PDB file of C-alpha atoms in Angstrom:
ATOM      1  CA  UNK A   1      -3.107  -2.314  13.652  1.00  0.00           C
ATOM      2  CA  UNK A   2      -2.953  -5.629  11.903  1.00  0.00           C
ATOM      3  CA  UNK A   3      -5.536  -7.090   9.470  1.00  0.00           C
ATOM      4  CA  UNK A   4      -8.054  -9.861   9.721  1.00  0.00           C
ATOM      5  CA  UNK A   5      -5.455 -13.006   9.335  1.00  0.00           C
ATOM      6  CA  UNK A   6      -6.670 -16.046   7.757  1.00  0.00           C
ATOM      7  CA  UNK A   7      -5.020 -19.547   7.954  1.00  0.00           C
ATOM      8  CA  UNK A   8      -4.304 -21.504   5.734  1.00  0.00           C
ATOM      9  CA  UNK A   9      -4.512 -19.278   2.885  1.00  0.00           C
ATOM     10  CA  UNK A  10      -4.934 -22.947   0.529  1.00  0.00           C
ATOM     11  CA  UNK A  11      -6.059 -26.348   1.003  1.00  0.00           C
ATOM     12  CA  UNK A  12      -6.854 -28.955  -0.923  1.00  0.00           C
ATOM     13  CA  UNK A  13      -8.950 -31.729   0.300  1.00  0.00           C
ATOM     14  CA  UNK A  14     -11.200 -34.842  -1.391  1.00  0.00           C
ATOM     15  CA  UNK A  15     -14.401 -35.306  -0.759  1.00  0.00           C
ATOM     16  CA  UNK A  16     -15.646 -37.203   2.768  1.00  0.00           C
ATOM     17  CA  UNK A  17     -12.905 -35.545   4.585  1.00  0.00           C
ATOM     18  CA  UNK A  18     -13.249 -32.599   7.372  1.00  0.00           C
ATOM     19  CA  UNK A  19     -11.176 -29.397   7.366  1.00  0.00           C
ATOM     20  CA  UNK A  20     -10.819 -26.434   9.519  1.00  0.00           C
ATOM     21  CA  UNK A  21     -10.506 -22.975   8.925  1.00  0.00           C
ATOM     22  CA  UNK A  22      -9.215 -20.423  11.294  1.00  0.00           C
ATOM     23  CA  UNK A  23      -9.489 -16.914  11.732  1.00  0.00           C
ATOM     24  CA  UNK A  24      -7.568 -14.264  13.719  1.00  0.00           C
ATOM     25  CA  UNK A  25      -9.853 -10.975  14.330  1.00  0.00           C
ATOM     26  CA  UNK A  26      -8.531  -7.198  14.465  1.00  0.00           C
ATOM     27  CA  UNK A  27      -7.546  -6.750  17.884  1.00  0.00           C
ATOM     28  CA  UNK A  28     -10.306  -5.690  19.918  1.00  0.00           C
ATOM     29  CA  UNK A  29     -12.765  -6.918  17.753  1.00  0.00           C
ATOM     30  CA  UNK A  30     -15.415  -9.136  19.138  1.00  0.00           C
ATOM     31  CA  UNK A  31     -17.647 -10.167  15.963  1.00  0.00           C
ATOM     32  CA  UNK A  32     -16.445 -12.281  13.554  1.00  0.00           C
ATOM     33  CA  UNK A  33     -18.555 -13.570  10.670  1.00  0.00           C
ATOM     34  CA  UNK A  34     -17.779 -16.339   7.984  1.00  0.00           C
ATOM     35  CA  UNK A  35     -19.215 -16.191   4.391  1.00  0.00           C
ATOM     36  CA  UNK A  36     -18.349 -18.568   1.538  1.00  0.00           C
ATOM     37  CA  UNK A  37     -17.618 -16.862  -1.952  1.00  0.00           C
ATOM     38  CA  UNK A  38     -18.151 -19.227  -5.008  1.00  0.00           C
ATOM     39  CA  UNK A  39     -19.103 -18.132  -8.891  1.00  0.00           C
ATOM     40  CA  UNK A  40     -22.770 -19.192  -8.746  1.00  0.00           C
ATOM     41  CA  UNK A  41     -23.886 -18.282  -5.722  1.00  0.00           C
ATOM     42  CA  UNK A  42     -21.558 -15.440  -4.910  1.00  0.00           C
ATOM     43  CA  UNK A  43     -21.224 -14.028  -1.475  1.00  0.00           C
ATOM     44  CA  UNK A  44     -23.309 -15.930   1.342  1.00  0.00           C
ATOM     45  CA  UNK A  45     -22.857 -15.642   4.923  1.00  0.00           C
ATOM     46  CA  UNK A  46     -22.451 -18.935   6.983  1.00  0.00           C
ATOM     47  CA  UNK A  47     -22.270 -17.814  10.886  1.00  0.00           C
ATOM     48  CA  UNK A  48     -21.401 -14.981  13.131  1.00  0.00           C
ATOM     49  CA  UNK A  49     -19.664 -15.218  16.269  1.00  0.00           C
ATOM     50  CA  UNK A  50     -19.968 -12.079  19.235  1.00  0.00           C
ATOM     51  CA  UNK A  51     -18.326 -13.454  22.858  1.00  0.00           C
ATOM     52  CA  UNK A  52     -17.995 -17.209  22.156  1.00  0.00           C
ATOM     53  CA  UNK A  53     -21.860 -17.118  21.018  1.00  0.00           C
ATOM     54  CA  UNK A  54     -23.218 -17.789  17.520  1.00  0.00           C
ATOM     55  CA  UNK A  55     -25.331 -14.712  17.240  1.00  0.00           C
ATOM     56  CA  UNK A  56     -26.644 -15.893  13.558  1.00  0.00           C
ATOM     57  CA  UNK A  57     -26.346 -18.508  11.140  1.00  0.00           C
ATOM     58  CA  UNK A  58     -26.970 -18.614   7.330  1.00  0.00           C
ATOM     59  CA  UNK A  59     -28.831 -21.351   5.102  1.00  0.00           C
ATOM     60  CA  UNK A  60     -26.121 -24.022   5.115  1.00  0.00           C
ATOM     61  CA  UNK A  61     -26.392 -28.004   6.369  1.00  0.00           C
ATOM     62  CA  UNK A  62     -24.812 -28.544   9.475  1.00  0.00           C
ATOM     63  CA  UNK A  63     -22.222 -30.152   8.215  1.00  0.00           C
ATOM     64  CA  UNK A  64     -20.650 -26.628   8.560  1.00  0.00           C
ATOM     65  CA  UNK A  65     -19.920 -25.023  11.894  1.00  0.00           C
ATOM     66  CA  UNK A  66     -18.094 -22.519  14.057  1.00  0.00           C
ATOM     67  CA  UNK A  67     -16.794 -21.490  17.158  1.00  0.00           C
ATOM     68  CA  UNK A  68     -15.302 -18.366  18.524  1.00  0.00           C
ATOM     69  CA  UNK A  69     -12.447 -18.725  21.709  1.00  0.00           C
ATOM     70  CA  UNK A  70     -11.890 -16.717  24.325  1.00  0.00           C
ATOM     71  CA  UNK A  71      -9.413 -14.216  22.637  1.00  0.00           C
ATOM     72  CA  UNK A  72     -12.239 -13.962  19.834  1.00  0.00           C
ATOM     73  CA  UNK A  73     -10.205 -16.116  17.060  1.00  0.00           C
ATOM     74  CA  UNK A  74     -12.842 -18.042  15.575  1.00  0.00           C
ATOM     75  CA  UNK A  75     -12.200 -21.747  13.481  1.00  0.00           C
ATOM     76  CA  UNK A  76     -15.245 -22.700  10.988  1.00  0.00           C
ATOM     77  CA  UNK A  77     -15.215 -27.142  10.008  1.00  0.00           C
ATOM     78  CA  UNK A  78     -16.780 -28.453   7.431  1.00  0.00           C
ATOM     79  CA  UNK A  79     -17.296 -32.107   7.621  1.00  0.00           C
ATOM     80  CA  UNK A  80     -17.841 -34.225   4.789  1.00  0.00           C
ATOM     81  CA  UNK A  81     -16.809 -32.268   2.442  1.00  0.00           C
ATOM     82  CA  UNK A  82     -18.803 -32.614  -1.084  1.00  0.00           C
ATOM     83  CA  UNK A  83     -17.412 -31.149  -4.449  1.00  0.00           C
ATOM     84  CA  UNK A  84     -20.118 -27.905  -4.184  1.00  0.00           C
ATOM     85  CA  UNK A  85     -17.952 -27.232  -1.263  1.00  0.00           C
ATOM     86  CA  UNK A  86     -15.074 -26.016  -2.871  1.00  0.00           C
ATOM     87  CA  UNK A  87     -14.911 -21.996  -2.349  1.00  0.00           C
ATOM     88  CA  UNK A  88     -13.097 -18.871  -0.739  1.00  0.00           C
ATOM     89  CA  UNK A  89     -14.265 -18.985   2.582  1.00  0.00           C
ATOM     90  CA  UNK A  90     -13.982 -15.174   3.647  1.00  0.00           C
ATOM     91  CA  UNK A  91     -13.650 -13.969   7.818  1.00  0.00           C
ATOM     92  CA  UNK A  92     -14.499 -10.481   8.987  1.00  0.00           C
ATOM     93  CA  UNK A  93     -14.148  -9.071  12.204  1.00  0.00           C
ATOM     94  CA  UNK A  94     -16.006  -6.042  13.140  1.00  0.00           C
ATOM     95  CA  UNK A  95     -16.701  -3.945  16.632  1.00  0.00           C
ATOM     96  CA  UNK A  96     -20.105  -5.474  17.738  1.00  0.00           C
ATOM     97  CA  UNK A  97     -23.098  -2.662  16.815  1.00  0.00           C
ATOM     98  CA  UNK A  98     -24.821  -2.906  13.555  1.00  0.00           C
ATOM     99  CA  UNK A  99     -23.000   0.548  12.480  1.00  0.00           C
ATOM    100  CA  UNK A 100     -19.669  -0.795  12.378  1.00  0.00           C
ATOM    101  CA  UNK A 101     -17.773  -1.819   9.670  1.00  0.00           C
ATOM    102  CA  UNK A 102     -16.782  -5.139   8.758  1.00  0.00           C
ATOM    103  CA  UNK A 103     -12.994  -5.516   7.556  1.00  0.00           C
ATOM    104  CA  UNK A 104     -12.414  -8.783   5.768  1.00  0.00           C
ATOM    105  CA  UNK A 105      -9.424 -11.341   6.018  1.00  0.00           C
ATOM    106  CA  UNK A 106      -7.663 -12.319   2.337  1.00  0.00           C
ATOM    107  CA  UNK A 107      -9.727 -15.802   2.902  1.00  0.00           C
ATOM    108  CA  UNK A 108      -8.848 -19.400   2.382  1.00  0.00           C
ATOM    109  CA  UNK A 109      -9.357 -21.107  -0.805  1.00  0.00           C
ATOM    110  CA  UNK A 110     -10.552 -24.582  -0.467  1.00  0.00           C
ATOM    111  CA  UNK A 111     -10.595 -27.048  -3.259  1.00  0.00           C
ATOM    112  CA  UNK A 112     -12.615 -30.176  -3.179  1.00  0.00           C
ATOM    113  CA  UNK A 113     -11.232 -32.990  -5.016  1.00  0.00           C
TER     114      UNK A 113
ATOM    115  CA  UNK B   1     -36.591 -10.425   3.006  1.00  0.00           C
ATOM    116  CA  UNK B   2     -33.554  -7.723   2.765  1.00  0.00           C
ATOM    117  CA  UNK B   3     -31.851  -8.151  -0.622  1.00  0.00           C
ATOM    118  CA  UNK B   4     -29.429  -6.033  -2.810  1.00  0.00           C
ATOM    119  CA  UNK B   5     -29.217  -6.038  -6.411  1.00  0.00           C
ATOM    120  CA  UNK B   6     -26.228  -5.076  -8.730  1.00  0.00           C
ATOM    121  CA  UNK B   7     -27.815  -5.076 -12.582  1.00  0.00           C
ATOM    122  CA  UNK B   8     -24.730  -4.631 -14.590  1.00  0.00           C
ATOM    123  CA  UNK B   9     -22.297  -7.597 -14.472  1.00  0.00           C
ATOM    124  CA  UNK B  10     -19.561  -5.494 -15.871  1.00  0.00           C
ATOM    125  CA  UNK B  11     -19.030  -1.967 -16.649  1.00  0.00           C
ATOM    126  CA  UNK B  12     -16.575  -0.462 -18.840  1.00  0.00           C
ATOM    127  CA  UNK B  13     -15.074   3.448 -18.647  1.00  0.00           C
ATOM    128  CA  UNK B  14     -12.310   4.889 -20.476  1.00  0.00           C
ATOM    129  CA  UNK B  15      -9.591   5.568 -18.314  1.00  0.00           C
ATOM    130  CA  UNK B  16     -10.210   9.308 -17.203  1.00  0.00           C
ATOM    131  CA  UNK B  17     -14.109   9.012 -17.026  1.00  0.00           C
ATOM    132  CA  UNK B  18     -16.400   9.007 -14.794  1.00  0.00           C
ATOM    133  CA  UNK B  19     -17.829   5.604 -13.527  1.00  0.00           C
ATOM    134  CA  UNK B  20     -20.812   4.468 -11.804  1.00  0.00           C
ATOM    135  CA  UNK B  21     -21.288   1.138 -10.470  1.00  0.00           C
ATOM    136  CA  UNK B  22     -25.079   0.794  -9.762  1.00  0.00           C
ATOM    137  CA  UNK B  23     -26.778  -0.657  -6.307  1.00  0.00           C
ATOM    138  CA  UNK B  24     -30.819  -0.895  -5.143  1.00  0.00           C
ATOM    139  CA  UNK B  25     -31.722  -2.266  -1.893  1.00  0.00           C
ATOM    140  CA  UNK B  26     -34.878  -3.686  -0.537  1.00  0.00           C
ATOM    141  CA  UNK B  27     -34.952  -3.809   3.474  1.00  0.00           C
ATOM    142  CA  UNK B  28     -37.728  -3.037   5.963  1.00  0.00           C
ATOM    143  CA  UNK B  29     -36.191  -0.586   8.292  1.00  0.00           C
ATOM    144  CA  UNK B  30     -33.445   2.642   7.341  1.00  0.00           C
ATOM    145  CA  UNK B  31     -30.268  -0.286   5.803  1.00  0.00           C
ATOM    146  CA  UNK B  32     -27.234   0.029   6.726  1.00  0.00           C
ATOM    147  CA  UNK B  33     -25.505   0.410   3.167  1.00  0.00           C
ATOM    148  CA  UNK B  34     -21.918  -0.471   2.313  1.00  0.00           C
ATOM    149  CA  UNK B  35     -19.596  -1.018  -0.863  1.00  0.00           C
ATOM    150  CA  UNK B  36     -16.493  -3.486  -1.284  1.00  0.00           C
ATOM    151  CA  UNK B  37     -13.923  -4.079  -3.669  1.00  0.00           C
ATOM    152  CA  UNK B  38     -12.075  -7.088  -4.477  1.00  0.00           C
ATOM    153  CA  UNK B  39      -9.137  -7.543  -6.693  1.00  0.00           C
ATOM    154  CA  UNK B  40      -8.235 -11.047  -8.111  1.00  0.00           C
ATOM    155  CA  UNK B  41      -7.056 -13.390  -5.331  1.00  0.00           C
ATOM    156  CA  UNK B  42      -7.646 -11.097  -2.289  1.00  0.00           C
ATOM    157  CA  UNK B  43     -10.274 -10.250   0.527  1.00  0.00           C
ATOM    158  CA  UNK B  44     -12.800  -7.594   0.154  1.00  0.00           C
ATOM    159  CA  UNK B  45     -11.890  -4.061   1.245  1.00  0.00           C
ATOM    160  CA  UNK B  46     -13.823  -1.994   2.210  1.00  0.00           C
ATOM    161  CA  UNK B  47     -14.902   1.375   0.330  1.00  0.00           C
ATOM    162  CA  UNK B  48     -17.706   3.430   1.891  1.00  0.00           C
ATOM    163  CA  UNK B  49     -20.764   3.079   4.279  1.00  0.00           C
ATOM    164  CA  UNK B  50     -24.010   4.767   4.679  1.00  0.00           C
ATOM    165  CA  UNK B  51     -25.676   4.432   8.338  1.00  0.00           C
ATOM    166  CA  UNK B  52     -27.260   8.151   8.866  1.00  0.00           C
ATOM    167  CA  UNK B  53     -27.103  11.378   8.061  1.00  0.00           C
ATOM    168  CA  UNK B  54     -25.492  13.134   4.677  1.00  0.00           C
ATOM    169  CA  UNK B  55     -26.760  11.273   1.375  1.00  0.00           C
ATOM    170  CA  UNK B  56     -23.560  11.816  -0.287  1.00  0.00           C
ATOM    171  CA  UNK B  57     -21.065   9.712   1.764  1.00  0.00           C
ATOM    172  CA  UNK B  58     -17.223   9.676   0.576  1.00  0.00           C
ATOM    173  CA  UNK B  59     -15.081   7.039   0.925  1.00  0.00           C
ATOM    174  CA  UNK B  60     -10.947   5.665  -0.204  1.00  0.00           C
ATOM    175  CA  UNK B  61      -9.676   6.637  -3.229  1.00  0.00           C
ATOM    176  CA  UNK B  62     -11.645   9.206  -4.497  1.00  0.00           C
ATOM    177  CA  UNK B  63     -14.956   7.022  -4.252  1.00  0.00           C
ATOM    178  CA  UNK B  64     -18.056   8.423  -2.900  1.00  0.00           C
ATOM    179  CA  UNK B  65     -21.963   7.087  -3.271  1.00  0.00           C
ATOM    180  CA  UNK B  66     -25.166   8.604  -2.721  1.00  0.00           C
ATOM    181  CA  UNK B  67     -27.804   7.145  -0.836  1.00  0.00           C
ATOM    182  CA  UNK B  68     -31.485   8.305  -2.376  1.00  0.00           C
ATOM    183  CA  UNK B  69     -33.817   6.857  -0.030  1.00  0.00           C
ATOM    184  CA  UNK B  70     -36.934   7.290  -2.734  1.00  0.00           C
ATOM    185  CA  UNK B  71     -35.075   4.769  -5.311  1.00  0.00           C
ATOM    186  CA  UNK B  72     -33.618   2.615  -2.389  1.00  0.00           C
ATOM    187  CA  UNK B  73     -30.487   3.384  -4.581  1.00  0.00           C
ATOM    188  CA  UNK B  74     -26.909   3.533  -3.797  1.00  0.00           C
ATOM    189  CA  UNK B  75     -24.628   3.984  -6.442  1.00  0.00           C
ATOM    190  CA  UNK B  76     -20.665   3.974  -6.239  1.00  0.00           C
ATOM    191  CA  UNK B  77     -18.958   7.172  -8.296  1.00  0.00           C
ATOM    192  CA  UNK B  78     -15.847   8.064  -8.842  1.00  0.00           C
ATOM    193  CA  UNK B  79     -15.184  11.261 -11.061  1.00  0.00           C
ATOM    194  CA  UNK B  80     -11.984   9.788 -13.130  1.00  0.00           C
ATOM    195  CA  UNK B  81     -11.477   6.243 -12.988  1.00  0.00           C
ATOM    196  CA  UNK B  82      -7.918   5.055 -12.892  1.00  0.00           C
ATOM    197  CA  UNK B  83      -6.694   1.457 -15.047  1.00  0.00           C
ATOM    198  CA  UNK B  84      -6.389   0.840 -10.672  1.00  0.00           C
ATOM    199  CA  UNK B  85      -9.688   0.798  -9.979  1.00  0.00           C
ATOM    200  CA  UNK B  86     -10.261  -2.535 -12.470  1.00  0.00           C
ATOM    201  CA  UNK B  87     -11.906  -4.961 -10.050  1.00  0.00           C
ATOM    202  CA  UNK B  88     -14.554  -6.338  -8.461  1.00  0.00           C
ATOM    203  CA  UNK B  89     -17.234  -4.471  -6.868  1.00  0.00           C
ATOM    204  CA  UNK B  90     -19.885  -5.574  -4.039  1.00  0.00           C
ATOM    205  CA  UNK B  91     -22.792  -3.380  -2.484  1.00  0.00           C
ATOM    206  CA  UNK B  92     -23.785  -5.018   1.188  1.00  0.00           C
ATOM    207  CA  UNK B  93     -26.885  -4.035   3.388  1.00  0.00           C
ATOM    208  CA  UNK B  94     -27.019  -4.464   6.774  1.00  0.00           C
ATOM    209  CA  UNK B  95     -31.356  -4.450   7.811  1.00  0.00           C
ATOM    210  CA  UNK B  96     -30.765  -3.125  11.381  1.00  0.00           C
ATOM    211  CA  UNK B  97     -34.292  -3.814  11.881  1.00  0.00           C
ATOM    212  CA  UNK B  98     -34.741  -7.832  11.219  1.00  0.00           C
ATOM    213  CA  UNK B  99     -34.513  -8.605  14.867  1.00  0.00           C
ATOM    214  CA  UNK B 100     -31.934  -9.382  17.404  1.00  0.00           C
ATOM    215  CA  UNK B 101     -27.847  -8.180  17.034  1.00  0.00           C
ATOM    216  CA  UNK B 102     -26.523  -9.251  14.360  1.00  0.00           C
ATOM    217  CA  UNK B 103     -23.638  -8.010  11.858  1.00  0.00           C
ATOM    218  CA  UNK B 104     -25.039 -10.194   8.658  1.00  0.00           C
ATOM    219  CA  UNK B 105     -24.444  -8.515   5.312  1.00  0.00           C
ATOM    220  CA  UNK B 106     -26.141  -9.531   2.386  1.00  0.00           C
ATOM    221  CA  UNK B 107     -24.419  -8.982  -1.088  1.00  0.00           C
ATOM    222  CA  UNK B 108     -25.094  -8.338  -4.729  1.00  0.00           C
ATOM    223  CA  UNK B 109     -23.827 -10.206  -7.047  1.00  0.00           C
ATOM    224  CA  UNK B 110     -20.626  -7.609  -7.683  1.00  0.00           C
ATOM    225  CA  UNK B 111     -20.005  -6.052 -11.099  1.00  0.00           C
ATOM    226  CA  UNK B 112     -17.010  -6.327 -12.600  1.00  0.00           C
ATOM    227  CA  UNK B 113     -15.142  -2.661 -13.717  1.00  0.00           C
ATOM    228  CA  UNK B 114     -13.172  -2.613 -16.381  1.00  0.00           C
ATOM    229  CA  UNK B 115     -11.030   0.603 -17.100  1.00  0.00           C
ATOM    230  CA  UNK B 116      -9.398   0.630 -20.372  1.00  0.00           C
ATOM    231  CA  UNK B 117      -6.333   3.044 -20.669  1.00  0.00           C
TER     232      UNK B 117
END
């Protein structure tokens, strides 16, 4: 079965612009989940995504946000990006209950010049 | 407020030792308890997982952790560490009691293992 895909795997971007991120689950996976990975604040989770529906959000401005399709790929945009904003921006996809495991995509890594 | 803390930033084993990589939790309800690894440039893969049951819980390559409920402790062994097991390590708990569905994990801060040949 193939892995959590991530695309693109690197951007680089300057500050005031908008990217997107997109994620391609494990088939049959329902539940994917974003978290950002930086050196200072380490792993923090941003949103998660069951059946098109944010089921939970993390502490971040709205400037970032999500949305799962149909087929349960899910895209995460950050708009005006800032310099703080520069980070591995990890997906996982996971069978919905609690119990299940999350498997994690090789992320994007976005620079903010 | 669930949390997980990781007090070693690095640890370092001879290659051939045993390792521990150290993990407490603090959650209201029985956690959900699971360990990563990361090597430079890549995801997180996963290791092991606690939900229920047996308090010694093996895992990939020769890991295994015990959960001790009375220290909210869930350390990461492996009886010989390999110069392949250099890389970075993350304990996650999942609080299947903070209300509503949800799959959040909260992380430590990941300690770095070091295995010198």
């Amino acid at each position: 079965k193939a892995g959590v895909t991530q695309t693109p795997r690197y951007l680089i971007k300057t500050r005031g612009q908008q990217v997107t991120l997109s994620c391609s689950p494990i088939s049959g996976h329902r539940s994917v989940s974003w978290y950002q990975q930086t050196p200072g604040q380490g792993l923090q989770f941003l949103f998660e995504y069951f059946s098109e529906t944010q089921r939970n959000k993390g502490n971040f401005p709205g400037r970032f946000s999500g949305r799962q399709f149909s087929n349960s790929r899910s895209e995460m945009n950050v708009s005006t990006l800032e310099l703080g904003d520069s980070a591995l921006y990890l997906c996982a996809s996971s069978l919905p209950s609690a119990q299940e495991t999350q498997y994690f995509g090789p992320g994007t890594r976005l620079l903010v010049l | 407020a669930q949390s997980v803390a990781q007090p070693e930033d690095q640890v370092n084993v001879a290659e051939g030792n045993p390792l521990t990589v150290k993990c407490t939790y603090s959650v209201s309800g029985n956690p959900y308890l699971f360990w990563y690894v990361q090597y430079p440039n890549r995801g997180l893969q996963f290791l092991l997982k606690y939900i229920t049951g047996d308090n010694l819980v093996k895992g990939s390559y020769g890991f295994e952790a015990e959960f001790n409920k009375s220290q909210t402790s869930f350390h990461l062994k492996k009886p010989s560490a390999l110069v392949s097991d250099s890389a970075l390590y993350f304990c996650a708990v999942r609080d299947p009691g903070g209300g509503g569905a949800t799959n959040k994990l909260i992380f430590g801060t990941g300690t770095l293992l070091a295995v010198q040949p």
